[in-house]
Amino acid sequence: MDHSTHQTGHAHDPAAREGHRAHADQHGEHAHGASWPTAAKATLHCLTGCAIGEILGMVIGTALLWGNVQTMVLTISLAFLFGYSFTLFAVRRAGLDFKSAVKVALAADTVSIAVMELVDNGIIALTPGAMDAHLSDGLLWSALLGGFVVAFLITTPVNKWMIGRGQGHAVVHAYH
């Protein structure tokens, strides 16, 4: 989700929120579900944070000579951290205080990141040899990339459903 064009000062303005609702309703995002492009952008937003966290986690886990379980816990933790941080920084730029911004990030991204991490890590865990592959092995990177693709394809309809009901990334739209 591109949050670079946030406007400040009207996030708590009822008229601005009503304007957003009218815009969303005009595009069928609440009455008939979110558009596929909106859901894809929200998913790509979360996937970017997840990918950064997972790759960084693998590099750190490998550098520290950690085992698979410790490295996977680190990668998942960092995926959530980076996924949330993208939304957190965007809504902070829009004028939200830190506590409110954290609440928005949690509401916007938790389900999306959780589904993505479950799918992506499940694919890596189930790909023979991927868990024991080294950072220099193509098997690891192909399993990771394949996991990201499948996670994107599964998470996009989830995000579409949630946004269409005013949940998930729809919470962030109020701060545009």
PDB file of C-alpha atoms in Angstrom:
ATOM      1  CA  MET A   1       0.000   0.000   0.000  1.00  0.00           C
ATOM      2  CA  ASP A   2       1.499   3.318  -0.970  1.00  0.00           C
ATOM      3  CA  HIS A   3       1.368   5.595   2.045  1.00  0.00           C
ATOM      4  CA  SER A   4       3.611   8.295   0.575  1.00  0.00           C
ATOM      5  CA  THR A   5       0.733  10.654  -0.153  1.00  0.00           C
ATOM      6  CA  HIS A   6      -0.754  10.859   3.329  1.00  0.00           C
ATOM      7  CA  GLN A   7      -2.301  14.150   4.243  1.00  0.00           C
ATOM      8  CA  THR A   8      -1.973  15.365   7.784  1.00  0.00           C
ATOM      9  CA  GLY A   9      -4.427  16.967  10.103  1.00  0.00           C
ATOM     10  CA  HIS A  10      -7.710  15.328   9.146  1.00  0.00           C
ATOM     11  CA  ALA A  11      -7.368  11.753  10.414  1.00  0.00           C
ATOM     12  CA  HIS A  12      -9.687  12.478  13.331  1.00  0.00           C
ATOM     13  CA  ASP A  13     -11.972  14.784  11.318  1.00  0.00           C
ATOM     14  CA  PRO A  14     -15.435  13.175  10.974  1.00  0.00           C
ATOM     15  CA  ALA A  15     -15.961  14.915   7.619  1.00  0.00           C
ATOM     16  CA  ALA A  16     -12.721  13.432   6.294  1.00  0.00           C
ATOM     17  CA  ARG A  17     -13.715   9.977   7.465  1.00  0.00           C
ATOM     18  CA  GLU A  18     -17.136  10.365   5.851  1.00  0.00           C
ATOM     19  CA  GLY A  19     -15.402  11.454   2.652  1.00  0.00           C
ATOM     20  CA  HIS A  20     -13.274   8.305   2.811  1.00  0.00           C
ATOM     21  CA  ARG A  21     -16.351   6.163   3.353  1.00  0.00           C
ATOM     22  CA  ALA A  22     -18.042   7.781   0.369  1.00  0.00           C
ATOM     23  CA  HIS A  23     -14.907   7.191  -1.725  1.00  0.00           C
ATOM     24  CA  ALA A  24     -14.697   3.575  -0.586  1.00  0.00           C
ATOM     25  CA  ASP A  25     -18.393   3.016  -1.201  1.00  0.00           C
ATOM     26  CA  GLN A  26     -18.098   4.606  -4.648  1.00  0.00           C
ATOM     27  CA  HIS A  27     -15.396   2.097  -5.507  1.00  0.00           C
ATOM     28  CA  GLY A  28     -17.262  -0.776  -3.872  1.00  0.00           C
ATOM     29  CA  GLU A  29     -14.753  -1.291  -1.122  1.00  0.00           C
ATOM     30  CA  HIS A  30     -17.251  -1.570   1.718  1.00  0.00           C
ATOM     31  CA  ALA A  31     -20.589  -2.411   0.175  1.00  0.00           C
ATOM     32  CA  HIS A  32     -19.385  -5.054  -2.267  1.00  0.00           C
ATOM     33  CA  GLY A  33     -15.875  -5.840  -1.107  1.00  0.00           C
ATOM     34  CA  ALA A  34     -12.554  -4.180  -1.871  1.00  0.00           C
ATOM     35  CA  SER A  35     -11.196  -4.002  -5.372  1.00  0.00           C
ATOM     36  CA  TRP A  36      -8.548  -6.530  -6.371  1.00  0.00           C
ATOM     37  CA  PRO A  37      -5.946  -3.794  -7.017  1.00  0.00           C
ATOM     38  CA  THR A  38      -6.526  -2.384  -3.512  1.00  0.00           C
ATOM     39  CA  ALA A  39      -6.140  -5.837  -1.971  1.00  0.00           C
ATOM     40  CA  ALA A  40      -3.040  -6.567  -4.038  1.00  0.00           C
ATOM     41  CA  LYS A  41      -1.411  -3.290  -2.951  1.00  0.00           C
ATOM     42  CA  ALA A  42      -2.159  -4.031   0.713  1.00  0.00           C
ATOM     43  CA  THR A  43      -0.744  -7.535   0.315  1.00  0.00           C
ATOM     44  CA  LEU A  44       2.363  -6.299  -1.456  1.00  0.00           C
ATOM     45  CA  HIS A  45       2.851  -3.771   1.338  1.00  0.00           C
ATOM     46  CA  CYS A  46       2.817  -6.549   3.953  1.00  0.00           C
ATOM     47  CA  LEU A  47       4.863  -8.901   1.779  1.00  0.00           C
ATOM     48  CA  THR A  48       7.622  -6.305   1.470  1.00  0.00           C
ATOM     49  CA  GLY A  49       7.969  -6.019   5.235  1.00  0.00           C
ATOM     50  CA  CYS A  50       7.789  -9.780   5.647  1.00  0.00           C
ATOM     51  CA  ALA A  51      10.445 -10.384   2.989  1.00  0.00           C
ATOM     52  CA  ILE A  52      12.845  -7.882   4.545  1.00  0.00           C
ATOM     53  CA  GLY A  53      12.352  -9.441   7.978  1.00  0.00           C
ATOM     54  CA  GLU A  54      12.710 -13.010   6.766  1.00  0.00           C
ATOM     55  CA  ILE A  55      15.830 -12.413   4.700  1.00  0.00           C
ATOM     56  CA  LEU A  56      17.462 -10.392   7.479  1.00  0.00           C
ATOM     57  CA  GLY A  57      16.522 -13.114   9.968  1.00  0.00           C
ATOM     58  CA  MET A  58      18.093 -15.812   7.795  1.00  0.00           C
ATOM     59  CA  VAL A  59      21.287 -13.810   7.424  1.00  0.00           C
ATOM     60  CA  ILE A  60      21.508 -13.126  11.171  1.00  0.00           C
ATOM     61  CA  GLY A  61      20.642 -16.720  12.128  1.00  0.00           C
ATOM     62  CA  THR A  62      23.248 -18.045   9.710  1.00  0.00           C
ATOM     63  CA  ALA A  63      25.910 -15.601  10.932  1.00  0.00           C
ATOM     64  CA  LEU A  64      25.243 -16.632  14.540  1.00  0.00           C
ATOM     65  CA  LEU A  65      25.301 -20.340  13.568  1.00  0.00           C
ATOM     66  CA  TRP A  66      21.801 -20.834  14.945  1.00  0.00           C
ATOM     67  CA  GLY A  67      19.719 -23.902  14.193  1.00  0.00           C
ATOM     68  CA  ASN A  68      16.583 -23.990  12.077  1.00  0.00           C
ATOM     69  CA  VAL A  69      14.108 -23.421  14.904  1.00  0.00           C
ATOM     70  CA  GLN A  70      15.897 -20.409  16.368  1.00  0.00           C
ATOM     71  CA  THR A  71      16.412 -18.903  12.917  1.00  0.00           C
ATOM     72  CA  MET A  72      12.764 -19.445  11.950  1.00  0.00           C
ATOM     73  CA  VAL A  73      11.580 -17.793  15.177  1.00  0.00           C
ATOM     74  CA  LEU A  74      13.852 -14.834  14.409  1.00  0.00           C
ATOM     75  CA  THR A  75      12.712 -14.577  10.781  1.00  0.00           C
ATOM     76  CA  ILE A  76       9.033 -14.643  11.744  1.00  0.00           C
ATOM     77  CA  SER A  77       9.578 -12.093  14.516  1.00  0.00           C
ATOM     78  CA  LEU A  78      11.428  -9.756  12.166  1.00  0.00           C
ATOM     79  CA  ALA A  79       8.785 -10.246   9.465  1.00  0.00           C
ATOM     80  CA  PHE A  80       6.115  -9.017  11.872  1.00  0.00           C
ATOM     81  CA  LEU A  81       8.351  -6.183  13.092  1.00  0.00           C
ATOM     82  CA  PHE A  82       9.117  -4.899   9.589  1.00  0.00           C
ATOM     83  CA  GLY A  83       5.568  -5.514   8.357  1.00  0.00           C
ATOM     84  CA  TYR A  84       4.123  -3.470  11.219  1.00  0.00           C
ATOM     85  CA  SER A  85       6.803  -0.792  10.936  1.00  0.00           C
ATOM     86  CA  PHE A  86       5.820   0.144   7.371  1.00  0.00           C
ATOM     87  CA  THR A  87       2.282   0.941   8.487  1.00  0.00           C
ATOM     88  CA  LEU A  88       3.420   2.471  11.763  1.00  0.00           C
ATOM     89  CA  PHE A  89       5.693   4.975  10.043  1.00  0.00           C
ATOM     90  CA  ALA A  90       3.039   5.846   7.460  1.00  0.00           C
ATOM     91  CA  VAL A  91       0.315   6.617   9.980  1.00  0.00           C
ATOM     92  CA  ARG A  92       2.759   8.497  12.201  1.00  0.00           C
ATOM     93  CA  ARG A  93       3.550  10.711   9.173  1.00  0.00           C
ATOM     94  CA  ALA A  94      -0.195  11.247   8.848  1.00  0.00           C
ATOM     95  CA  GLY A  95      -0.197  12.794  12.324  1.00  0.00           C
ATOM     96  CA  LEU A  96      -1.188   9.931  14.634  1.00  0.00           C
ATOM     97  CA  ASP A  97       0.436   9.698  18.058  1.00  0.00           C
ATOM     98  CA  PHE A  98       2.618   6.642  18.682  1.00  0.00           C
ATOM     99  CA  LYS A  99       0.112   4.663  20.784  1.00  0.00           C
ATOM    100  CA  SER A 100      -2.700   5.181  18.253  1.00  0.00           C
ATOM    101  CA  ALA A 101      -0.332   4.385  15.374  1.00  0.00           C
ATOM    102  CA  VAL A 102       0.616   1.064  16.999  1.00  0.00           C
ATOM    103  CA  LYS A 103      -3.070   0.173  17.366  1.00  0.00           C
ATOM    104  CA  VAL A 104      -3.700   0.981  13.702  1.00  0.00           C
ATOM    105  CA  ALA A 105      -0.672  -1.057  12.570  1.00  0.00           C
ATOM    106  CA  LEU A 106      -1.768  -4.043  14.644  1.00  0.00           C
ATOM    107  CA  ALA A 107      -5.334  -3.829  13.315  1.00  0.00           C
ATOM    108  CA  ALA A 108      -4.203  -3.311   9.735  1.00  0.00           C
ATOM    109  CA  ASP A 109      -1.523  -5.950   9.387  1.00  0.00           C
ATOM    110  CA  THR A 110      -1.825  -8.783  11.927  1.00  0.00           C
ATOM    111  CA  VAL A 111      -4.005 -11.145   9.920  1.00  0.00           C
ATOM    112  CA  SER A 112      -2.227 -10.394   6.640  1.00  0.00           C
ATOM    113  CA  ILE A 113       1.247 -10.967   8.083  1.00  0.00           C
ATOM    114  CA  ALA A 114       0.133 -14.068  10.001  1.00  0.00           C
ATOM    115  CA  VAL A 115      -1.349 -15.707   6.890  1.00  0.00           C
ATOM    116  CA  MET A 116       1.704 -14.750   4.865  1.00  0.00           C
ATOM    117  CA  GLU A 117       4.135 -16.140   7.431  1.00  0.00           C
ATOM    118  CA  LEU A 118       2.175 -19.358   7.889  1.00  0.00           C
ATOM    119  CA  VAL A 119       2.085 -20.022   4.153  1.00  0.00           C
ATOM    120  CA  ASP A 120       5.624 -18.906   3.348  1.00  0.00           C
ATOM    121  CA  ASN A 121       7.300 -20.700   6.235  1.00  0.00           C
ATOM    122  CA  GLY A 122       5.145 -23.757   5.687  1.00  0.00           C
ATOM    123  CA  ILE A 123       6.353 -23.990   2.088  1.00  0.00           C
ATOM    124  CA  ILE A 124       9.973 -23.604   3.133  1.00  0.00           C
ATOM    125  CA  ALA A 125       9.563 -26.210   5.887  1.00  0.00           C
ATOM    126  CA  LEU A 126       7.876 -28.665   3.494  1.00  0.00           C
ATOM    127  CA  THR A 127      10.340 -28.210   0.617  1.00  0.00           C
ATOM    128  CA  PRO A 128      12.778 -31.126   0.913  1.00  0.00           C
ATOM    129  CA  GLY A 129      16.238 -29.843   1.824  1.00  0.00           C
ATOM    130  CA  ALA A 130      15.290 -26.147   2.036  1.00  0.00           C
ATOM    131  CA  MET A 131      15.585 -25.945   5.819  1.00  0.00           C
ATOM    132  CA  ASP A 132      19.138 -27.294   5.688  1.00  0.00           C
ATOM    133  CA  ALA A 133      20.207 -25.296   2.647  1.00  0.00           C
ATOM    134  CA  HIS A 134      22.784 -22.543   3.009  1.00  0.00           C
ATOM    135  CA  LEU A 135      22.363 -18.905   1.989  1.00  0.00           C
ATOM    136  CA  SER A 136      24.421 -19.654  -1.117  1.00  0.00           C
ATOM    137  CA  ASP A 137      22.103 -22.486  -2.226  1.00  0.00           C
ATOM    138  CA  GLY A 138      19.580 -21.849  -4.977  1.00  0.00           C
ATOM    139  CA  LEU A 139      17.188 -24.297  -3.304  1.00  0.00           C
ATOM    140  CA  LEU A 140      16.762 -21.992  -0.321  1.00  0.00           C
ATOM    141  CA  TRP A 141      16.097 -18.934  -2.470  1.00  0.00           C
ATOM    142  CA  SER A 142      13.752 -20.736  -4.862  1.00  0.00           C
ATOM    143  CA  ALA A 143      11.754 -22.138  -1.911  1.00  0.00           C
ATOM    144  CA  LEU A 144      11.656 -18.679  -0.331  1.00  0.00           C
ATOM    145  CA  LEU A 145      10.609 -16.970  -3.565  1.00  0.00           C
ATOM    146  CA  GLY A 146       8.032 -19.679  -4.255  1.00  0.00           C
ATOM    147  CA  GLY A 147       6.740 -19.256  -0.710  1.00  0.00           C
ATOM    148  CA  PHE A 148       6.406 -15.506  -1.219  1.00  0.00           C
ATOM    149  CA  VAL A 149       4.481 -16.003  -4.463  1.00  0.00           C
ATOM    150  CA  VAL A 150       2.073 -18.532  -2.952  1.00  0.00           C
ATOM    151  CA  ALA A 151       1.695 -16.404   0.193  1.00  0.00           C
ATOM    152  CA  PHE A 152       0.830 -13.383  -1.974  1.00  0.00           C
ATOM    153  CA  LEU A 153      -1.755 -15.400  -3.934  1.00  0.00           C
ATOM    154  CA  ILE A 154      -3.393 -16.735  -0.770  1.00  0.00           C
ATOM    155  CA  THR A 155      -3.207 -13.520   1.273  1.00  0.00           C
ATOM    156  CA  THR A 156      -4.605 -11.187  -1.415  1.00  0.00           C
ATOM    157  CA  PRO A 157      -8.150 -12.649  -1.243  1.00  0.00           C
ATOM    158  CA  VAL A 158      -7.948 -12.548   2.571  1.00  0.00           C
ATOM    159  CA  ASN A 159      -7.034  -8.858   2.428  1.00  0.00           C
ATOM    160  CA  LYS A 160      -9.767  -8.208  -0.162  1.00  0.00           C
ATOM    161  CA  TRP A 161     -12.340  -9.776   2.131  1.00  0.00           C
ATOM    162  CA  MET A 162     -11.109  -7.863   5.200  1.00  0.00           C
ATOM    163  CA  ILE A 163     -10.825  -4.472   3.474  1.00  0.00           C
ATOM    164  CA  GLY A 164     -14.295  -4.922   2.028  1.00  0.00           C
ATOM    165  CA  ARG A 165     -15.594  -5.245   5.575  1.00  0.00           C
ATOM    166  CA  GLY A 166     -13.730  -2.196   6.874  1.00  0.00           C
ATOM    167  CA  GLN A 167     -11.030  -4.295   8.562  1.00  0.00           C
ATOM    168  CA  GLY A 168      -7.355  -4.952   7.926  1.00  0.00           C
ATOM    169  CA  HIS A 169      -5.786  -2.336   5.688  1.00  0.00           C
ATOM    170  CA  ALA A 170      -9.100  -0.470   5.489  1.00  0.00           C
ATOM    171  CA  VAL A 171      -8.198   0.874   8.941  1.00  0.00           C
ATOM    172  CA  VAL A 172      -5.175   2.643   7.393  1.00  0.00           C
ATOM    173  CA  HIS A 173      -7.278   4.270   4.671  1.00  0.00           C
ATOM    174  CA  ALA A 174      -8.907   6.514   7.270  1.00  0.00           C
ATOM    175  CA  TYR A 175      -5.541   8.246   7.694  1.00  0.00           C
ATOM    176  CA  HIS A 176      -4.979   9.182   4.058  1.00  0.00           C
TER     177      HIS A 176
END
